[in-house]
Short mmCIF file of C-alpha atoms in Angstrom, two decimals:
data_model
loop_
_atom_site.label_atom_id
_atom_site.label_comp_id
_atom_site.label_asym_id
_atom_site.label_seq_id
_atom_site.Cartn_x
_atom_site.Cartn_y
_atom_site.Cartn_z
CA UNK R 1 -32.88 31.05 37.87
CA UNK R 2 -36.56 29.62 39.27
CA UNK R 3 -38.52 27.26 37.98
CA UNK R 4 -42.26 28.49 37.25
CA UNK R 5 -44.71 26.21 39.41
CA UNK R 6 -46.70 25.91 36.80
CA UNK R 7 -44.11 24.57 34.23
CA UNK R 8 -43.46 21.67 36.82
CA UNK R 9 -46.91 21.18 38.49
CA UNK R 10 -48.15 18.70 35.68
CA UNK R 11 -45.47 16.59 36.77
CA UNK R 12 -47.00 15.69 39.64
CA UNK R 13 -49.64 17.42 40.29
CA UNK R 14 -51.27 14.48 42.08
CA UNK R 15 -48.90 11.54 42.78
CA UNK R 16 -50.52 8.08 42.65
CA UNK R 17 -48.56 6.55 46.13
CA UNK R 18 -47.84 2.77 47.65
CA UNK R 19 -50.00 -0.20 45.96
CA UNK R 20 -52.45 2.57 43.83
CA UNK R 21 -54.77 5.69 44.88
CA UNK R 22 -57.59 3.89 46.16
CA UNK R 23 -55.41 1.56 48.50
CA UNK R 24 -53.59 4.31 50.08
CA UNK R 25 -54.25 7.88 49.35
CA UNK R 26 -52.44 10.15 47.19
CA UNK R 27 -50.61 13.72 47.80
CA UNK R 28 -51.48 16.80 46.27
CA UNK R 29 -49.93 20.34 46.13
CA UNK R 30 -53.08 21.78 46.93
CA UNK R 31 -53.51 19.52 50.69
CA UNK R 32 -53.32 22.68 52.65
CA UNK R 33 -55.75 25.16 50.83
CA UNK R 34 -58.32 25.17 53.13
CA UNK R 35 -57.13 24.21 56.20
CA UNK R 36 -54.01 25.69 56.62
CA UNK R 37 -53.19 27.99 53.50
CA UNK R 38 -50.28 30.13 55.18
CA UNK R 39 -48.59 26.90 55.76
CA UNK R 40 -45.49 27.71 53.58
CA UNK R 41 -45.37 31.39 53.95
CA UNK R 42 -45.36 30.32 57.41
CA UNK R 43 -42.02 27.95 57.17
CA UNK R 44 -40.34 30.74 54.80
CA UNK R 45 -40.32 33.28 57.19
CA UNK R 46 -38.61 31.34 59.91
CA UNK R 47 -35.57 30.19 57.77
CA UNK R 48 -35.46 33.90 56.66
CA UNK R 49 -35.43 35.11 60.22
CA UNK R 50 -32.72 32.25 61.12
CA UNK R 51 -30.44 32.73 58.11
CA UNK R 52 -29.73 36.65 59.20
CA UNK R 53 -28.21 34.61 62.19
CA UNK R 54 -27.01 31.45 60.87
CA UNK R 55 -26.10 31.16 56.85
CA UNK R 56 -25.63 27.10 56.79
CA UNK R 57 -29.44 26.31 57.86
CA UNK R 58 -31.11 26.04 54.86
CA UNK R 59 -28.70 23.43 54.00
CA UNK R 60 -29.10 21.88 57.44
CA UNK R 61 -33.16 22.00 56.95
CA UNK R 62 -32.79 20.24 53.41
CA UNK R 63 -30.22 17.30 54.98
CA UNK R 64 -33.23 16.65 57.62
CA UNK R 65 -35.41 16.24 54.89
CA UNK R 66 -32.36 13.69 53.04
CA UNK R 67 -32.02 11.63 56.09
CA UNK R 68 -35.57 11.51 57.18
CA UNK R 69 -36.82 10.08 53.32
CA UNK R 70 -33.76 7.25 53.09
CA UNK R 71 -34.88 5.87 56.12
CA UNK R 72 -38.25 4.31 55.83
CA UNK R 73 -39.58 6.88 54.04
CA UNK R 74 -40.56 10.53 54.24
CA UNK R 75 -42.75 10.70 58.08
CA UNK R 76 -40.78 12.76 60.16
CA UNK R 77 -39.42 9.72 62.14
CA UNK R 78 -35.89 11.28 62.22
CA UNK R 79 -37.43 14.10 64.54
CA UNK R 80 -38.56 11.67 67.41
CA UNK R 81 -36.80 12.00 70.43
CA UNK R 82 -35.52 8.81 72.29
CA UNK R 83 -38.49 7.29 74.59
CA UNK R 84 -39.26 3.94 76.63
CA UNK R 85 -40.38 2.54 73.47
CA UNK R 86 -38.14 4.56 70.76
CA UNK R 87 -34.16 4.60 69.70
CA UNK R 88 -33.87 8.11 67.84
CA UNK R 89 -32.61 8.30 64.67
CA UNK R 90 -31.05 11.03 65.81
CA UNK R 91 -28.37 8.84 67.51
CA UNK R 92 -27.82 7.40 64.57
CA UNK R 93 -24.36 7.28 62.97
CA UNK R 94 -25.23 9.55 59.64
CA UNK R 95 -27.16 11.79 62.53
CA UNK R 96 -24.91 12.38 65.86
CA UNK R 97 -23.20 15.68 66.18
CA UNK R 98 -24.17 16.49 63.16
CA UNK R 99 -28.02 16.65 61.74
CA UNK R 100 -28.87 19.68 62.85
CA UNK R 101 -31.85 22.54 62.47
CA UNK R 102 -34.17 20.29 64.88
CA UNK R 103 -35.30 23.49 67.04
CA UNK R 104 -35.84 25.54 63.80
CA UNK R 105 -38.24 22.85 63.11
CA UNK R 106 -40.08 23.02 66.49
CA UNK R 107 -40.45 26.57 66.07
CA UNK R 108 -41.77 25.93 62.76
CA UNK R 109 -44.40 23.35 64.46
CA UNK R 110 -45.32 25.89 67.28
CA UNK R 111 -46.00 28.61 64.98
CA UNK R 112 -48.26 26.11 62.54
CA UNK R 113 -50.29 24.48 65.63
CA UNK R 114 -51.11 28.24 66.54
CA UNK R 115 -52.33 28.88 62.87
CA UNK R 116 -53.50 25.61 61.93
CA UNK R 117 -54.10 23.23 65.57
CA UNK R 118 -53.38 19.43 64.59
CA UNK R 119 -53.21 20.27 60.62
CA UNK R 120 -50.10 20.03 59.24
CA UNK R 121 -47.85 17.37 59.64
CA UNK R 122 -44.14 17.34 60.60
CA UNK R 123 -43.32 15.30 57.84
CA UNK R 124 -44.30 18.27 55.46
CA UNK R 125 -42.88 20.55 57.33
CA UNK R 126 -39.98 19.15 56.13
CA UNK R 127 -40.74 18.96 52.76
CA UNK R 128 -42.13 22.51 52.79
CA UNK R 129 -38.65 23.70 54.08
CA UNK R 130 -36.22 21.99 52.02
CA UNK R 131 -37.89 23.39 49.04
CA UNK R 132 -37.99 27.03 50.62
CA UNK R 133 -34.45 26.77 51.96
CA UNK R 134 -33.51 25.95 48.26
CA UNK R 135 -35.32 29.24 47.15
CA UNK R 136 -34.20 31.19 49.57
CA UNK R 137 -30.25 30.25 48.86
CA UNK R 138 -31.45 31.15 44.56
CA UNK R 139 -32.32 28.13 43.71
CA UNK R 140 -35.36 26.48 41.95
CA UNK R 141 -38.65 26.63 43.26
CA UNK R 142 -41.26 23.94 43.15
CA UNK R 143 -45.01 23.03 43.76
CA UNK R 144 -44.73 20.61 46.80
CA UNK R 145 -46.47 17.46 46.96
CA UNK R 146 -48.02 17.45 50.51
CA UNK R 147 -50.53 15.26 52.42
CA UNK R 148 -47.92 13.24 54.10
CA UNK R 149 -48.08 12.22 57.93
CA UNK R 150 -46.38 11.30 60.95
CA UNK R 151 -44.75 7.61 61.78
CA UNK R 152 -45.20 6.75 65.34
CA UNK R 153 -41.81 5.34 65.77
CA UNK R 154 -38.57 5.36 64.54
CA UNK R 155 -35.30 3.06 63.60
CA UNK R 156 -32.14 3.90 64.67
CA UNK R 157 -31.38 0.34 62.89
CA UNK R 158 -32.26 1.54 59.61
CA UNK R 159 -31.05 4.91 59.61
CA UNK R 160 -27.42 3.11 60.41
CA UNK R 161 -28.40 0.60 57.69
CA UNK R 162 -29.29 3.23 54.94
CA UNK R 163 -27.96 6.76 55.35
CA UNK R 164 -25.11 6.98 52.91
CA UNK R 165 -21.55 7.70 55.02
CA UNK R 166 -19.16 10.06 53.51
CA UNK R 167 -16.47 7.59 52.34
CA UNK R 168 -18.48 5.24 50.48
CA UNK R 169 -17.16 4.57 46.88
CA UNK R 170 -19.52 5.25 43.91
CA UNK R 171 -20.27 1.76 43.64
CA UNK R 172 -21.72 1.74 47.08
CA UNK R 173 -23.66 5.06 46.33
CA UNK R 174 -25.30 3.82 43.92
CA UNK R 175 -26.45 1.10 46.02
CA UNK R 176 -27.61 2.96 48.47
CA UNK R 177 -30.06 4.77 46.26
CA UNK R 178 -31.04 1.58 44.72
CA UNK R 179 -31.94 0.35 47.78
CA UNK R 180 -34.64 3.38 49.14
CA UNK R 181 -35.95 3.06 45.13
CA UNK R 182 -34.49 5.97 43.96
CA UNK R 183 -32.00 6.52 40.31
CA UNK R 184 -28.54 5.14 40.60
CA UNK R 185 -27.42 7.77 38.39
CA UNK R 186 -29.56 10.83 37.89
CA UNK R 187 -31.27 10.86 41.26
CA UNK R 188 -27.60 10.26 42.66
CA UNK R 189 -26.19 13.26 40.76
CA UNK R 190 -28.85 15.96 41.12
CA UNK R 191 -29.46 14.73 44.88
CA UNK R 192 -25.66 15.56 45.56
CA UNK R 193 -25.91 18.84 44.11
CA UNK R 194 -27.26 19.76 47.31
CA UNK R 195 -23.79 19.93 48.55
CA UNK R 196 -23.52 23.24 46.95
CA UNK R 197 -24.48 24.79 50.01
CA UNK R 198 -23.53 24.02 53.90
CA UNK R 199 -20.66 22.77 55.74
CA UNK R 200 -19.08 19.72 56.45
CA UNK R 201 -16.69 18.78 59.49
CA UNK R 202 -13.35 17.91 59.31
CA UNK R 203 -14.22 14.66 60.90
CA UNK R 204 -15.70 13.65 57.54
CA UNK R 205 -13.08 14.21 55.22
CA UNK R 206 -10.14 14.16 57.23
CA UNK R 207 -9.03 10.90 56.24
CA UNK R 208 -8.51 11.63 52.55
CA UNK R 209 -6.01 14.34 53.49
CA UNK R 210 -3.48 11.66 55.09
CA UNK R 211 -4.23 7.92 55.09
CA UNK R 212 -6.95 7.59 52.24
CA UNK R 213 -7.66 3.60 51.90
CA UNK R 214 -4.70 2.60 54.63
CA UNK R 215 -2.28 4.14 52.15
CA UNK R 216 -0.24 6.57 54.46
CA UNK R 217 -0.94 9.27 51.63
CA UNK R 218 -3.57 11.74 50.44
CA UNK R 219 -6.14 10.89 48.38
CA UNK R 220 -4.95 11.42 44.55
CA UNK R 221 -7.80 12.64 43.31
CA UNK R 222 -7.48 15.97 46.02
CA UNK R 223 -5.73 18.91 43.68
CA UNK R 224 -2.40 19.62 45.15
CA UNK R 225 -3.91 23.32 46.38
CA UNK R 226 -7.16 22.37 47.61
CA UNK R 227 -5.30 19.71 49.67
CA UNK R 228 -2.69 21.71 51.40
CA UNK R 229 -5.31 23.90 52.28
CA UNK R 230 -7.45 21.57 53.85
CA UNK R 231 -4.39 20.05 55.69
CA UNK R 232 -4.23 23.45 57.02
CA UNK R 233 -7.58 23.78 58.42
CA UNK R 234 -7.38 19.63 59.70
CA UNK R 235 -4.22 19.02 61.00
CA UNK R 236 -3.46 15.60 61.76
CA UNK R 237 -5.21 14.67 65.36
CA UNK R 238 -6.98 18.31 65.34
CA UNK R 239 -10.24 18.83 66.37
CA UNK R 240 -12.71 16.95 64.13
CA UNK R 241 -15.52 19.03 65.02
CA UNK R 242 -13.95 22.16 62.74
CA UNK R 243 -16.57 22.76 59.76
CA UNK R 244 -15.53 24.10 56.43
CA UNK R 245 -17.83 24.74 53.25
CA UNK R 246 -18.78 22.11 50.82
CA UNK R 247 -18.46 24.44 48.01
CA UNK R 248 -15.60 26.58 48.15
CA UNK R 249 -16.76 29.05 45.97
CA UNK R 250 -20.25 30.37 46.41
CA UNK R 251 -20.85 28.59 49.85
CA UNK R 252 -23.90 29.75 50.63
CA UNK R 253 -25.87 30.06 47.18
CA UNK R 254 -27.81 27.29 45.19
CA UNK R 255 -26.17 27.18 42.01
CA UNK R 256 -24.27 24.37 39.93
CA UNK R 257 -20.49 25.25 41.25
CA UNK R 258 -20.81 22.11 42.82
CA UNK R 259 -20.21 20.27 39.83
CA UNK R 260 -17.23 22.93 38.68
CA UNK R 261 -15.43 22.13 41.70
CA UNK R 262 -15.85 18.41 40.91
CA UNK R 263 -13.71 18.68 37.50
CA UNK R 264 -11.43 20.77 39.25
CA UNK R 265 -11.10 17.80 41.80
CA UNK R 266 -11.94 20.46 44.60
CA UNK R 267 -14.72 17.97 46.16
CA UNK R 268 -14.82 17.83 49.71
CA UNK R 269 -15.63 14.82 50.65
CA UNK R 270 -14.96 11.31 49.25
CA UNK R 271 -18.96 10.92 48.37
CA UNK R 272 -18.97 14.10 46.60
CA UNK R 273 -15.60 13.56 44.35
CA UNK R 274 -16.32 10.07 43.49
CA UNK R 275 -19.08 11.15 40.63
CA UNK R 276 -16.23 12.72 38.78
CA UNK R 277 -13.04 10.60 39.25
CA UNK R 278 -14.34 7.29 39.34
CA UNK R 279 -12.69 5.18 36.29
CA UNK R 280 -15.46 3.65 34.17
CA UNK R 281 -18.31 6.02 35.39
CA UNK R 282 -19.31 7.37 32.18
CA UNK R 283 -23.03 8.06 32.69
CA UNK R 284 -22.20 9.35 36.16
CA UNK R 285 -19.23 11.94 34.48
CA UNK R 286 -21.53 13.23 32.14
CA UNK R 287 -23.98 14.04 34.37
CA UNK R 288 -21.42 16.04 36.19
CA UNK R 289 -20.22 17.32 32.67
CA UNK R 290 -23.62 18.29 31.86
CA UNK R 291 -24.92 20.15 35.19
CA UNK R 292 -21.52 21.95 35.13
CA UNK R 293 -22.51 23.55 31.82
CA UNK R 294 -25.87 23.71 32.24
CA UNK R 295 -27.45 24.95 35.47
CA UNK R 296 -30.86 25.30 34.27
CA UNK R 297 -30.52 21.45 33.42
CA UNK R 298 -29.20 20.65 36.82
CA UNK R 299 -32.41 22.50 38.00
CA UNK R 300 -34.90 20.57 36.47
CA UNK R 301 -33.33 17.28 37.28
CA UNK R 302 -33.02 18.40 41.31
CA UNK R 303 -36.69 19.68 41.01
CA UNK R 304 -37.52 16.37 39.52
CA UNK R 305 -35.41 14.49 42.31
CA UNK R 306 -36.30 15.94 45.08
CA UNK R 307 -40.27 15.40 44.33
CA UNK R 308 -39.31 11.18 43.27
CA UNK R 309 -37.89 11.43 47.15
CA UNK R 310 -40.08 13.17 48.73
CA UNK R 311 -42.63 10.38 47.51
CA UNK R 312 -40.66 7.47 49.68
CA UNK R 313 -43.15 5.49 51.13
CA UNK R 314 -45.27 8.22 52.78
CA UNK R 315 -47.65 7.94 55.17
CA UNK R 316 -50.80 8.96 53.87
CA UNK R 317 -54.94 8.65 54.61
CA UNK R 318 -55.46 7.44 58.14
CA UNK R 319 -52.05 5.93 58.79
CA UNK R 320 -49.52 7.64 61.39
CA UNK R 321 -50.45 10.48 63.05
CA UNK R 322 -50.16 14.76 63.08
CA UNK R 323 -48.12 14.91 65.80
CA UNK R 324 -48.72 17.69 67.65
CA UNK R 325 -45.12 17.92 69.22
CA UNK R 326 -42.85 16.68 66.32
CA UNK R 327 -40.27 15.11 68.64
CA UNK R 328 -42.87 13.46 70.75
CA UNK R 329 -45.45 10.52 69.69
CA UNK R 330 -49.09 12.23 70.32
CA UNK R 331 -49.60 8.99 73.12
CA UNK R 332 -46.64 10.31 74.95
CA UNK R 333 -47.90 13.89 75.15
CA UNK R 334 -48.75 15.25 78.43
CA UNK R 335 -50.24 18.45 79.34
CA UNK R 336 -52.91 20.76 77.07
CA UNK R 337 -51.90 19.02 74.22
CA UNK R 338 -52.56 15.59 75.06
CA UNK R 339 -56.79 16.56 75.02
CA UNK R 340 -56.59 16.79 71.03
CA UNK R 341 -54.76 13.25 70.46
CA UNK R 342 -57.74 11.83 70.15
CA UNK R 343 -58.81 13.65 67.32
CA UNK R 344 -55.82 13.22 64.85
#
């Protein structure tokens, strides 16, 4: 099922950002038309080359674009590499040993600054992706908002402070998307949807499977089948690193079996069953309810979702920068780049 651009483009076609459109710029689908109009054909065709290679990076791509947004807003700060005067984000708790997809991104970047030199921004490119990745997997498609730019630093801080961890309750969930301005119950439930593709490690479920809470016993909510089986594949004190799918049954296609496996308490990880078995969460449970019925619904509230987060506190106008290197600040470029810093 895809979503018509056009059906969806009045819903943001230009989106008013920060303290009002003449204080700080605005983004528009159409940034790219004239300087760079390939820009997302461009992007497509290197997830389409990776996934014949590697069928979990489209959901990789769209986590980058997660974890970048919740932490001081969507500019590409999670991409920065650790420097004199930077603590990557990367190393950050939510992010070590497991965001991944960072060199499809550069190649991404290389192929754009050959196209387009010092145009698009790495920020977008991450936008740009997680909506193609999405498409490419069947899901919906959407009119991007672009126009974003690049942070010149980054927060390793924050990213600890707001990236939700895998064992929070719902309580804390919802907090956590209260806190980067985003829906505590709608934003929260289509957002996690995205879980209907990738792979998680055992490392971040493991403890539900044999000491959930301090109890010295599964977590209850786990059905009896769906446990044993994941005892199987994470034995107690195995190797945390082993990956398993996020949705058991179509693992690698957008659709709304995410939400099936949620009433069947098949949820991998504590984050993702919460929404369904939480006593008292009756606006959260419908949600699930309703998505699980209704995957054309559960479109058009991720469609609307992912454009509210991908307007996080954006860079826009002349603030940041187009980094020409996205893991690299343009003043720490050296070489045949560096002569075009001063122009962007």
């Amino acid at each position: 099922m895809y979503l018509s651009k056009g059906i969806v483009a009045a819903f943001f076609f230009v989106v008013f950002l920060r303290g009002g459109p003449l204080a700080h710029g605005q983004l528009t689908p159409t940034f790219y038309d004239q300087t760079c109009p390939n820009v997302s054909s461009i992007i497509r065709n290197v997830i389409a080359t990776e996934l014949a290679s590697d069928a979990r990076i489209g959901a990789s791509l769209i986590r980058l674009h997660f974890h970048d947004c919740f932490v001081n807003g969507c500019d590409a700060s999670l991409l920065l590499d650790n420097s004199d005067t930077i603590a990557s984000e990367k190393d950050a708790r939510g992010n070590i040993n497991s965001a991944r997809g960072f060199e499809v991104v550069d190649r991404m970047k290389a192929l754009l600054e050959s196209a387009c030199p010092a145009t698009v921004s790495c920020a977008d490119i991450l936008a740009i992706a997680a909506e193609e990745s999405v498409v490419l997997a069947g899901g919906p498609n959407w009119t991007v908002p672009l126009g974003r730019r690049d942070s010149t630093t980054a927060s390793q801080d924050a990213a600890n402070s707001f990236l939700p961890a895998p064992f929070l309750t719902l309580a804390q969930l919802r907090e956590s998307f209260t806190n980067v301005s985003l829906n505590n119950n709608s934003d929260l439930v289509a957002l996690s949807g995205a879980h209907t593709f990738g792979r998680a490690k055992c490392s971040t479920f493991d403890f539900r499977l044999y000491n959930f809470n301090g109890s010295g016993a599964p977590d209850p909510s786990l059905d009896p089948n769906f446990l044993a089986a994941l005892q199987q594949l994470c034995p107690q004190g195995g190797d945390g690193n082993v990956t398993t799918n996020l949705d058991l049954t179509t693992p690698d296609v957008f659709d709304s079996s995410y939400y099936s496996n949620l009433q069947a308490n098949r949820g991998l990880l504590q984050t993702d069953q919460e929404l369904f078995s939480t006593v008292g969460a009756d606006d959260i449970i419908a949600l699930v309810n309703t998505f699980s019925a209704n995957q054309t619904a559960f479109f058009e509230s991720f469609v609307e979702s992912m454009i509210r987060m991908g307007n996080l506190s954006p860079l826009t106008g002349t603030e940041g920068e187009i980094r020409l290197n996205c893991s690299v600040v343009n003043a720490n470029l050296a070489g045949p780049d560096s002569s075009l810093v001063s122009s962007i």
